[in-house]
Short mmCIF file of C-alpha atoms (C1' of nucleotides) in Angstrom, two decimals:
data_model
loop_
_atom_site.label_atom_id
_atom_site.label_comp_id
_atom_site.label_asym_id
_atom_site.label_seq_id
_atom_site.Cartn_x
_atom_site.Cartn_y
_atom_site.Cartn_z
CA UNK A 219 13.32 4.54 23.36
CA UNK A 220 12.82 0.64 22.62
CA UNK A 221 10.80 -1.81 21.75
CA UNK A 222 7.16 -1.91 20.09
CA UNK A 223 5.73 0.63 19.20
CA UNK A 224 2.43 1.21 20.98
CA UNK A 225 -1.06 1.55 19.39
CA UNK A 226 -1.16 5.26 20.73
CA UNK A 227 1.16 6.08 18.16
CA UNK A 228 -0.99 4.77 15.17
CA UNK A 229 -3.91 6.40 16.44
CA UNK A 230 -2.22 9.91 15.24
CA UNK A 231 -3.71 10.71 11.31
CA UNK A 232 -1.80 8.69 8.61
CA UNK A 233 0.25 11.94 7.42
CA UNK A 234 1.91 12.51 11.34
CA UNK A 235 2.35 8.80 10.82
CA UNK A 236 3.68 8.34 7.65
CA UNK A 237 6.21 11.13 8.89
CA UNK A 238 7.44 9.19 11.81
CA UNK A 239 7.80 5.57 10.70
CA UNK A 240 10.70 5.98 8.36
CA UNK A 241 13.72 5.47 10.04
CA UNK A 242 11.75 2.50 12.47
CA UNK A 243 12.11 -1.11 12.07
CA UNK A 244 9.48 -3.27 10.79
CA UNK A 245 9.92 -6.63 12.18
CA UNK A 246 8.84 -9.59 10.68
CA UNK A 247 8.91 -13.00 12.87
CA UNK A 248 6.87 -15.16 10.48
CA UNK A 249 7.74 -18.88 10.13
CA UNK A 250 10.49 -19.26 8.23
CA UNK A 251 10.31 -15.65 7.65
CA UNK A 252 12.63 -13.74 10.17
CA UNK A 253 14.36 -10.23 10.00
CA UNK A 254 14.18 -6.31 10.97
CA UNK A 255 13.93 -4.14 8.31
CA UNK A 256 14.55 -0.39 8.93
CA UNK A 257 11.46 1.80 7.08
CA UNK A 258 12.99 3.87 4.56
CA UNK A 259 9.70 5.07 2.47
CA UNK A 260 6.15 5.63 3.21
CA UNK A 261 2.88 7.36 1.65
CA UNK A 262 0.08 8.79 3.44
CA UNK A 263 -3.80 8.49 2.66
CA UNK A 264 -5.66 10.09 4.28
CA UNK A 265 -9.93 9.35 4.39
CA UNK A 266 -12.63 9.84 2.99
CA UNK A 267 -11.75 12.96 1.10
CA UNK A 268 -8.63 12.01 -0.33
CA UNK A 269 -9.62 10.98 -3.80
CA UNK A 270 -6.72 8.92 -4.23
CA UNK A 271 -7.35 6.91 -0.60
CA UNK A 272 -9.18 4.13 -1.47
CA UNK A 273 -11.85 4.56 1.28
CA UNK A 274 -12.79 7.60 -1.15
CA UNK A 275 -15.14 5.50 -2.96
CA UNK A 276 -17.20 4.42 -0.19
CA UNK A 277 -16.77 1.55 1.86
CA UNK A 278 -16.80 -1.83 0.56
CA UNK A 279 -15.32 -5.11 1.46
CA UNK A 280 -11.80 -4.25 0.12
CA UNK A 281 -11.69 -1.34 2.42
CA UNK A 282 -13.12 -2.27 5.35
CA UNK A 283 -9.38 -3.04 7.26
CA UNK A 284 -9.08 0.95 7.13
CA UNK A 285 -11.74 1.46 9.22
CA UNK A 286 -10.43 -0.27 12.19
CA UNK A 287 -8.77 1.73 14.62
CA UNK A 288 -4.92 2.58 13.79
CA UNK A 289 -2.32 -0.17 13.55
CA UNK A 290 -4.37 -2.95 11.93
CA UNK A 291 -3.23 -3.48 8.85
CA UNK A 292 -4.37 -3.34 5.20
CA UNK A 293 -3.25 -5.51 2.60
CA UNK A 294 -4.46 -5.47 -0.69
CA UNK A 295 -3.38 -7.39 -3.90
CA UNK A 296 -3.06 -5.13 -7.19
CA UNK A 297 -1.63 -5.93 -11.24
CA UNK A 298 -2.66 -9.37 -10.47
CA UNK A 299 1.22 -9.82 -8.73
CA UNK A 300 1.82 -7.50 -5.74
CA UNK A 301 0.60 -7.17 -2.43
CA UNK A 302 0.31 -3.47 -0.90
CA UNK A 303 1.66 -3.16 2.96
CA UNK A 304 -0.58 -0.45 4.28
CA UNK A 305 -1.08 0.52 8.52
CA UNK A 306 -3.70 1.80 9.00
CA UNK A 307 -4.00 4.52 11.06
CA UNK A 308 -6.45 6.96 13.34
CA UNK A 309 -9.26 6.50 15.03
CA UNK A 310 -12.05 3.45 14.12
CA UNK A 311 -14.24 4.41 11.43
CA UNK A 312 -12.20 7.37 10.41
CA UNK A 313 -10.44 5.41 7.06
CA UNK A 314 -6.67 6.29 6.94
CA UNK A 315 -3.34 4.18 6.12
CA UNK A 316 0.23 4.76 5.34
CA UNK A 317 1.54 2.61 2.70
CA UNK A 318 5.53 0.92 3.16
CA UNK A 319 6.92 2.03 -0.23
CA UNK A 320 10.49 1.11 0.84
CA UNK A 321 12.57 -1.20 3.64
CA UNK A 322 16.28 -0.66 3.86
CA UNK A 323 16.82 -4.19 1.61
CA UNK A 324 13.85 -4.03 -0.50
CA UNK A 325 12.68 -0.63 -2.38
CA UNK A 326 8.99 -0.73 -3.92
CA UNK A 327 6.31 -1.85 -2.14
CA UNK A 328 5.57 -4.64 -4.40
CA UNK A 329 9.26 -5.83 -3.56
CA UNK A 330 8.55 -5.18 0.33
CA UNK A 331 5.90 -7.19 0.80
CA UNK A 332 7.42 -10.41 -1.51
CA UNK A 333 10.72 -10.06 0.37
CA UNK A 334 9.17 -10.10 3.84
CA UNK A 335 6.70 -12.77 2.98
CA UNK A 336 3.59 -10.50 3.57
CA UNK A 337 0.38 -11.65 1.63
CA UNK A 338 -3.38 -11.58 2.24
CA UNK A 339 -2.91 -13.68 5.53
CA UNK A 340 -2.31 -10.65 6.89
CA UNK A 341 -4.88 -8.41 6.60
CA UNK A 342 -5.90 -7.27 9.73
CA UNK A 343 -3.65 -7.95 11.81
CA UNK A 344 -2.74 -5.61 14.46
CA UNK A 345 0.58 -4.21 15.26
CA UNK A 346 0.05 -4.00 19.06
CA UNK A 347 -0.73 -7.27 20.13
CA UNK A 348 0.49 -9.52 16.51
CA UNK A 349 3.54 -12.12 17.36
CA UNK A 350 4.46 -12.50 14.13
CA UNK A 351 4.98 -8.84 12.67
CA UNK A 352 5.17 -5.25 14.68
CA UNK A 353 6.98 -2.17 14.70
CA UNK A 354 9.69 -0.98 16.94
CA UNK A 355 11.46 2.58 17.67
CA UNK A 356 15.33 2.97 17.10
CA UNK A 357 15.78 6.24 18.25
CA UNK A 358 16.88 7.91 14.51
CA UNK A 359 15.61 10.83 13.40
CA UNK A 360 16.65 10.51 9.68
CA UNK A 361 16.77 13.30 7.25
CA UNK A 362 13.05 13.00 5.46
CA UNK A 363 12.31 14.15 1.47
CA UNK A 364 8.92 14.65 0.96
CA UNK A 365 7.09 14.85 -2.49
CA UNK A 366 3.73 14.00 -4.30
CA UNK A 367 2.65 9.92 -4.15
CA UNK A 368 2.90 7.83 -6.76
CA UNK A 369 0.86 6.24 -9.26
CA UNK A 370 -2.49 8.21 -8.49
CA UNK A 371 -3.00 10.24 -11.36
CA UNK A 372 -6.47 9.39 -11.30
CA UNK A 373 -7.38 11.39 -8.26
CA UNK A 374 -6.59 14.45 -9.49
CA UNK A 375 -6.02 17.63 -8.30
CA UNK A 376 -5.24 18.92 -5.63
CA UNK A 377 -4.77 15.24 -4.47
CA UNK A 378 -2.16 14.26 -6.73
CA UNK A 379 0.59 17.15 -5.56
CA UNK A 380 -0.04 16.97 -1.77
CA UNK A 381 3.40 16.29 -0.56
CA UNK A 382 2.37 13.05 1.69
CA UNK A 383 5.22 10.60 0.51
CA UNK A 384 8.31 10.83 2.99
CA UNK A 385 11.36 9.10 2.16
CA UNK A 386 15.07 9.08 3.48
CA UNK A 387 17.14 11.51 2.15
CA UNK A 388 19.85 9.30 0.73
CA UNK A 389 18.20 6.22 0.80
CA UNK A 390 16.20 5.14 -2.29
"C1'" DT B 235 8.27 2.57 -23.43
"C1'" DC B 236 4.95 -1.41 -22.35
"C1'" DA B 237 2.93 -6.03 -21.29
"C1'" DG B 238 1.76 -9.27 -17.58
"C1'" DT B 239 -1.68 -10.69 -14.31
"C1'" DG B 240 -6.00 -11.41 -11.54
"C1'" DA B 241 -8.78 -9.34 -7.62
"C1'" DT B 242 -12.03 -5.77 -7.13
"C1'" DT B 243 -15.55 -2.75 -8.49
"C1'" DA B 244 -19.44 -0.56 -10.91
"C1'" DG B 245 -22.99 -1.35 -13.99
"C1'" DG B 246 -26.64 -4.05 -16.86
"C1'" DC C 203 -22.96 -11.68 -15.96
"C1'" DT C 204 -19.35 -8.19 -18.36
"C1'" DA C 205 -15.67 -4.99 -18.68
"C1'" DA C 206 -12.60 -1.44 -16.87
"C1'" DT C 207 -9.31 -0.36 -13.61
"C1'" DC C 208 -5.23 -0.75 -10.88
"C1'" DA C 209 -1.25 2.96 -4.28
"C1'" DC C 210 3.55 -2.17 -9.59
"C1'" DT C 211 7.56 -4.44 -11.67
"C1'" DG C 212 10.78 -6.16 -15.01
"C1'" DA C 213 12.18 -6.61 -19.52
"C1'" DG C 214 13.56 -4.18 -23.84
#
DNA sequence: TCAGTGATTAGG
DNA sequence: CTAATCACTGAG
């Protein structure tokens, strides 16, 4: 029930995903940067259709991490501050990801990324063969809350009540 | 509640 | 080239 997690896993669509990662660790082993951080929120978005997936406008050069095959990852810098953690999941050319919203020390995915140390260098990189950031399996099953994503207002409906972010019930 | 901050994108 | 937008955060 140990170690990384394999890229089989990722290859499942980002909503199967997004259910299963919370309660995993994310482990960083980046320079300076060092730790394993237990998942504690995630969104899915899922393709083309999804109006509030970015890949829903069309590819473009932003984009174009999603449409590797699942467990690359997609990073993406937004409000001119914060980088976005995103895995990217499925098969290649089928755009899909599951943003990290939360790690057991840092909630927000804005804080995620700065307290791991994740930036652009990133994007890209795969889970399944990286040494310097992967995922691994702990055996918990925690107690999931799900409920609409956040900050998409723009997609509109039905997109913006599909219950696709997952968090740990009593976590926050 | 609201401003900061700059990459990305669509459009002329 | 311009201008709008933004999967957020922290201060008030």
């Amino acid at each position: 029930m140990k170690g990384r997690v394999d890229r089989n896993f990722f290859l499942a669509d980002a909503v199967t995903v997004a259910r299963q990662l919370p309660g995993m660790d994310l482990v960083i082993n980046a320079g300076e940067k060092y730790g394993r951080f237990m998942i504690t929120e995630t969104e899915a978005y899922l393709g083309s259709s999804d109006r509030a997936c970015h890949a829903s406008r069309g590819r473009t050069s932003r984009t174009e991490p999603m449409y590797l095959d699942g467990g690359h990852l997609y990073i993406y810098f937004v409000y001119g501050m914060h980088w976005m953690l995103n895995i990217v999941t499925g098969a290649a050319e089928d755009p899909q990801a599951v943003l990290i919203r939360g790690v057991r020390q840092y909630t927000g995915p804005g804080r995620v990324t700065k307290g791991l140390g994740i930036d652009g260098t990133f994007n890209r990189e795969d889970l399944a063969s990286s040494g310097r950031i992967w995922v691994e399996k702990t055996g918990l099953r925690p107690d999931l809350t799900a409920g609409p994503r956040v900050g998409i207002n723009y997609a509109g409906e039905p997109w913006i009540s599909k219950p696709w972010r997952f968090i740990i019930r009593n976590e926050t």
